[in-house]
């Protein structure tokens, strides 16, 4: 039986593990965090179209739908203007069930539960070195004993260790889109329940939403920056200071949100950056999800991309069986256009969600006012015209059913 090592147990990793196991591979997943990062921390992510279909094929469709976020009202605030409220429940119902918003930790929990019995998970460890001799890969770990695998896949996110070891330093493949993103949990002082409040200024956004599962709220900040900020992506305290400085003069409810910054233990901060590699395989090492082609957190449908591409990777490896390299090549060929599309959309999305000038800023409230009042069929048309939604909806999912062994 071919042995595959996957680095990373978030979204792409467990989806890949699930399907490889079904196709008869022996799978080990190594995850840096001491336990699975499940639960209700983290951020809300989207599953669109074909990604929902993959989840359905895994038998998790109902569970994921049940675990969805329940944001049903969004209020937009701007200084000196009347707030505008949108009824999201009505809007979402008009669109489709083939779009589910769920907390990343909830999705990971469901994926982990679906695989834990049959896949070996090793938590609290990380790959230290990889030595591909052409017929297998010798792997050493930061903690565990060295082992040998037929194939190693990096599903370890934007700052992937597998990518660094096999493809080179991150600096050479980063494409910053000029935005920064911060998210953390806090008490629901504003009694938001299922409401989202979003305040906008030119180049800066502050938003907070209730998390119905925990009774807590989440604070989220997005801001524009032309040049790159210099910081250590492991130094949380430094990142908290950057955020506090950026929003020190903001006003609105921001002082209330920032009051909880010091205590936040799930603080996330990163630049909205793409990973732009042209190839996702080096011999017997491959990449999947954000590790290979992060389209930018929150702007390019990274989660849907991770789910779909992990499914395709497993299927192509199974179809090619002992010829791992040709399986990796076929995977690359099949996903390339979707990856390129999600990459091409990020810059526009960043400009739209963080309007950098007064013209773009002025257009947002208009869209907010008009959209919910359009007839459902027209809302659908507008949604379908969105390239990303369209791409994920129309992506043909290959059928690998014949390859399933268990
Ligand atoms: C704040 C925020 C908001 C977002 N909003 C959206 C959204 O609205 N819609 C959307 O589609 N996407 C969104 N995304 C992007 C989405 O989270 C990612 O695209 C998706 O999670 C990619 O999954 P992945 O499994 O490839 O990588 P990740 O989810 O990044 O997971 C990587 C995993 O690898 C582990 N790991 C890291 N290093 C190592 C190592 N050295 N060894 C072992 N394990 C390691 C990590 O702990 C993690 O578990 C958002 C992201 C962020 C950060």
Tab-separated table of C-alpha atoms in Angstrom, residues 122-286:
chain	number	residue	atom	x	y	z
A	122	UNK	CA	0.130	13.190	14.592
A	123	UNK	CA	-0.361	16.483	16.437
A	124	UNK	CA	2.256	18.816	17.835
A	125	UNK	CA	4.905	18.009	15.245
A	126	UNK	CA	6.241	19.367	11.991
A	127	UNK	CA	8.409	18.127	9.142
A	128	UNK	CA	12.042	19.198	9.637
A	129	UNK	CA	13.708	17.811	6.484
A	130	UNK	CA	12.693	16.080	3.266
A	131	UNK	CA	15.000	13.901	1.185
A	132	UNK	CA	13.443	12.714	-2.086
A	133	UNK	CA	15.690	10.002	-3.625
A	134	UNK	CA	13.427	9.346	-6.604
A	135	UNK	CA	11.705	6.248	-5.242
A	136	UNK	CA	10.493	7.639	-1.910
A	137	UNK	CA	10.920	10.508	0.533
A	138	UNK	CA	12.865	10.239	3.793
A	139	UNK	CA	11.303	12.596	6.313
A	140	UNK	CA	12.640	13.807	9.640
A	141	UNK	CA	10.384	15.530	12.159
A	142	UNK	CA	10.975	18.157	14.820
A	143	UNK	CA	9.877	15.644	17.483
A	144	UNK	CA	9.022	12.211	16.091
A	145	UNK	CA	11.243	9.490	14.644
A	146	UNK	CA	12.324	9.672	10.959
A	147	UNK	CA	10.046	7.842	8.523
A	148	UNK	CA	9.882	7.072	4.800
A	149	UNK	CA	6.877	7.776	2.547
A	150	UNK	CA	6.037	7.275	-1.129
A	151	UNK	CA	4.688	10.807	-1.374
A	152	UNK	CA	4.609	13.969	0.782
A	153	UNK	CA	1.925	16.638	0.331
A	154	UNK	CA	2.041	20.119	1.859
A	155	UNK	CA	-1.443	21.201	2.969
A	156	UNK	CA	0.070	23.481	5.576
A	157	UNK	CA	-1.292	26.826	4.493
A	158	UNK	CA	0.062	30.124	3.283
A	159	UNK	CA	3.325	29.861	5.247
A	160	UNK	CA	3.831	26.202	4.301
A	161	UNK	CA	6.889	24.396	5.678
A	162	UNK	CA	6.766	21.734	2.938
A	163	UNK	CA	6.850	24.465	0.313
A	164	UNK	CA	9.837	26.128	1.957
A	165	UNK	CA	11.718	22.815	2.167
A	166	UNK	CA	10.972	21.581	-1.356
A	167	UNK	CA	10.293	24.714	-3.421
A	168	UNK	CA	12.266	27.542	-1.790
A	169	UNK	CA	11.750	30.586	0.397
A	170	UNK	CA	8.320	32.222	0.607
A	171	UNK	CA	9.644	35.696	-0.290
A	172	UNK	CA	10.213	34.650	-3.908
A	173	UNK	CA	6.578	33.594	-4.438
A	174	UNK	CA	4.557	36.197	-2.503
A	175	UNK	CA	2.257	38.661	-4.213
A	176	UNK	CA	0.839	41.104	-1.634
A	177	UNK	CA	-2.500	42.618	-2.639
A	178	UNK	CA	-2.169	45.712	-0.460
A	179	UNK	CA	-4.534	44.742	2.353
A	180	UNK	CA	-4.269	43.455	5.936
A	181	UNK	CA	-6.718	41.389	7.905
A	182	UNK	CA	-7.163	40.836	11.646
A	183	UNK	CA	-9.757	38.702	13.473
A	184	UNK	CA	-10.337	37.694	17.106
A	185	UNK	CA	-13.077	36.590	19.488
A	186	UNK	CA	-14.538	38.772	22.240
A	187	UNK	CA	-17.612	38.859	24.495
A	188	UNK	CA	-20.840	39.843	22.756
A	189	UNK	CA	-21.112	43.182	24.551
A	190	UNK	CA	-23.261	44.662	21.792
A	191	UNK	CA	-25.749	41.770	22.032
A	192	UNK	CA	-25.334	41.079	18.333
A	193	UNK	CA	-26.822	37.592	18.235
A	194	UNK	CA	-27.099	36.927	14.503
A	195	UNK	CA	-26.355	40.515	13.448
A	196	UNK	CA	-23.241	41.888	11.755
A	197	UNK	CA	-22.187	45.533	12.103
A	198	UNK	CA	-19.764	46.930	9.576
A	199	UNK	CA	-18.204	50.384	9.705
A	200	UNK	CA	-16.323	51.799	6.728
A	201	UNK	CA	-13.891	54.611	6.087
A	202	UNK	CA	-11.753	55.088	3.019
A	203	UNK	CA	-9.058	52.411	3.270
A	204	UNK	CA	-10.263	50.933	6.579
A	205	UNK	CA	-13.088	48.670	7.769
A	206	UNK	CA	-14.088	47.523	11.232
A	207	UNK	CA	-16.720	44.860	11.638
A	208	UNK	CA	-18.145	42.710	14.386
A	209	UNK	CA	-20.584	39.801	14.267
A	210	UNK	CA	-22.216	37.426	16.707
A	211	UNK	CA	-21.311	33.734	16.784
A	212	UNK	CA	-24.535	31.949	17.666
A	213	UNK	CA	-22.814	28.702	18.717
A	214	UNK	CA	-20.770	30.362	21.499
A	215	UNK	CA	-22.787	33.426	22.400
A	216	UNK	CA	-19.560	35.362	21.743
A	217	UNK	CA	-18.747	37.921	19.085
A	218	UNK	CA	-15.905	38.331	16.664
A	219	UNK	CA	-14.065	41.521	15.771
A	220	UNK	CA	-12.641	41.783	12.276
A	221	UNK	CA	-10.539	44.547	10.712
A	222	UNK	CA	-9.452	45.060	7.116
A	223	UNK	CA	-7.194	47.880	6.040
A	224	UNK	CA	-5.396	49.016	2.951
A	225	UNK	CA	-1.640	49.571	2.823
A	226	UNK	CA	0.293	50.216	-0.376
A	227	UNK	CA	3.690	49.111	0.958
A	228	UNK	CA	4.355	45.959	2.975
A	229	UNK	CA	4.424	46.166	6.773
A	230	UNK	CA	7.488	44.574	8.316
A	231	UNK	CA	6.612	42.137	11.100
A	232	UNK	CA	7.284	38.601	12.270
A	233	UNK	CA	4.322	36.374	11.401
A	234	UNK	CA	4.866	34.394	14.626
A	235	UNK	CA	5.006	37.459	16.925
A	236	UNK	CA	1.372	37.923	17.991
A	237	UNK	CA	2.081	40.773	20.439
A	238	UNK	CA	3.794	42.778	17.719
A	239	UNK	CA	0.831	42.212	15.373
A	240	UNK	CA	-1.645	43.293	18.062
A	241	UNK	CA	0.311	46.540	18.441
A	242	UNK	CA	0.198	47.151	14.676
A	243	UNK	CA	-3.577	46.737	14.673
A	244	UNK	CA	-4.088	48.956	17.747
A	245	UNK	CA	-1.947	51.722	16.181
A	246	UNK	CA	-3.744	51.501	12.850
A	247	UNK	CA	-7.153	51.939	14.518
A	248	UNK	CA	-6.228	54.213	17.451
A	249	UNK	CA	-8.083	57.211	15.918
A	250	UNK	CA	-10.948	55.297	14.288
A	251	UNK	CA	-13.892	56.051	16.571
A	252	UNK	CA	-17.296	54.274	16.199
A	253	UNK	CA	-17.366	51.059	18.341
A	254	UNK	CA	-13.685	50.379	17.689
A	255	UNK	CA	-12.419	51.358	21.201
A	256	UNK	CA	-14.873	48.763	22.582
A	257	UNK	CA	-13.544	46.130	20.168
A	258	UNK	CA	-9.897	46.979	20.838
A	259	UNK	CA	-10.474	46.750	24.600
A	260	UNK	CA	-10.536	42.948	24.144
A	261	UNK	CA	-7.453	42.745	21.956
A	262	UNK	CA	-4.956	41.974	24.740
A	263	UNK	CA	-7.053	39.089	26.064
A	264	UNK	CA	-7.736	37.532	22.661
A	265	UNK	CA	-6.189	34.047	22.489
A	266	UNK	CA	-7.294	33.298	18.917
A	267	UNK	CA	-5.917	36.499	17.380
A	268	UNK	CA	-5.170	36.235	13.665
A	269	UNK	CA	-3.305	38.841	11.629
A	270	UNK	CA	-1.862	38.586	8.145
A	271	UNK	CA	-1.359	40.456	4.941
A	272	UNK	CA	-3.733	39.609	2.113
A	273	UNK	CA	-1.117	37.923	-0.023
A	274	UNK	CA	-1.212	35.440	-2.859
A	275	UNK	CA	1.170	32.559	-3.407
A	276	UNK	CA	2.104	32.476	-7.073
A	277	UNK	CA	3.958	29.294	-7.926
A	278	UNK	CA	3.716	27.960	-11.469
A	279	UNK	CA	4.057	24.320	-10.510
A	280	UNK	CA	2.888	22.468	-7.404
A	281	UNK	CA	5.043	19.392	-7.670
A	282	UNK	CA	8.727	18.679	-7.156
A	283	UNK	CA	9.413	14.977	-7.681
A	284	UNK	CA	7.538	13.101	-4.964
A	285	UNK	CA	6.485	16.234	-3.089
A	286	UNK	CA	3.303	18.170	-3.927
